[in-house]
Amino acid sequence: MAKYILADNQELTRFALESLIKQETEQTIYKTSDKAGLVELLKKHENAIVLLDYTLFDFADAEQLLILGERFTLSHWILISDDLTPAFLRRMVYSSHQFSIVFKDGPLGEVREALQVVNHHQRFISQRALEVIINQQQEEEHPNILTETETEIVRAIAQGKSTKEIAAERFSSVHTITTHRKNIFRKLGVNTAHEVIKYALRAGLVDSSEFYI
């Protein structure tokens, strides 16, 4: 009997995935909403299949996720998110065969196929994920750089300011700042604010004294 761990903070998504799993296999399903709970479940069920939305969970970066995979070598993972950056996808695909990748807004049949493939201890990478990785490789010779506005927003993020605070300071809407954040994440190839700050510090976009701890 397959064991699944649903690691997703969205109740509707958890319900949908649980319903889908029950259609496909004989199973036992566990649920968790944070990394600590996920670790405790993996200690008890090391060979579980984990369905994780990385972008909504409390992982600082891809390295933490890979370390967890190395710690529980019998586990298999299906990363299912709305959006994942090219750099993250490339890191996961090239670093470990434990991780499969699909997108929440992809075809339902693709999720079903991923569940079937992973249940047979194989890896599934969606066509979209493969295309994103290939496109990134083609664009590496011409990397995107941040605009002046985007650099200022990165500095504000490093100072610990929220999207709402940044919008107020710049006399902009929250929607505008959110759009800038998405563009920054895409250009820098990151998924979290923590990764933005790490990149910005390495690149000299912000001074270490501005970093909010």
Short mmCIF file of C-alpha atoms in Angstrom, two decimals, residues 60-61 85 87-88 136 140 142-147 150-151 154-155 157-158 183-208 211:
data_model
loop_
_atom_site.label_atom_id
_atom_site.label_comp_id
_atom_site.label_asym_id
_atom_site.label_seq_id
_atom_site.Cartn_x
_atom_site.Cartn_y
_atom_site.Cartn_z
CA ALA A 60 14.69 28.85 2.47
CA ASP A 61 16.08 27.50 -0.80
CA THR A 85 11.91 29.36 -11.60
CA ALA A 87 17.18 27.88 -11.95
CA PHE A 88 15.23 25.93 -9.32
CA GLN A 136 17.08 28.91 -19.63
CA GLU A 140 22.28 32.03 -20.31
CA HIS A 142 22.22 36.91 -22.46
CA PRO A 143 21.20 37.18 -18.80
CA ASN A 144 18.57 39.67 -17.70
CA ILE A 145 19.64 42.46 -15.36
CA LEU A 146 17.51 44.34 -12.87
CA THR A 147 16.21 47.79 -13.66
CA GLU A 150 13.79 46.58 -9.34
CA THR A 151 17.13 47.12 -7.59
CA VAL A 154 15.39 44.37 -3.79
CA ARG A 155 17.05 46.77 -1.33
CA ILE A 157 13.12 43.56 0.61
CA ALA A 158 16.58 43.19 2.18
CA ASN A 183 9.88 39.96 -12.38
CA ILE A 184 12.77 40.16 -9.91
CA PHE A 185 12.32 36.53 -8.89
CA ARG A 186 12.22 35.49 -12.56
CA LYS A 187 15.29 37.49 -13.55
CA LEU A 188 17.35 36.34 -10.57
CA GLY A 189 16.15 32.75 -10.94
CA VAL A 190 14.89 32.44 -7.37
CA ASN A 191 11.66 31.46 -5.60
CA THR A 192 11.79 33.18 -2.19
CA ALA A 193 12.66 36.57 -0.70
CA HIS A 194 15.46 34.89 1.24
CA GLU A 195 17.03 33.77 -2.04
CA VAL A 196 16.62 37.29 -3.48
CA ILE A 197 18.58 38.74 -0.58
CA LYS A 198 21.32 36.12 -0.83
CA TYR A 199 21.70 36.80 -4.55
CA ALA A 200 21.63 40.56 -4.07
CA LEU A 201 24.34 40.41 -1.41
CA ARG A 202 26.59 38.24 -3.58
CA ALA A 203 26.06 40.52 -6.58
CA GLY A 204 26.67 43.67 -4.57
CA LEU A 205 23.18 45.01 -5.30
CA VAL A 206 22.74 45.78 -1.62
CA ASP A 207 25.19 46.48 1.20
CA SER A 208 25.36 43.90 3.99
CA PHE A 211 20.23 43.28 5.27
#
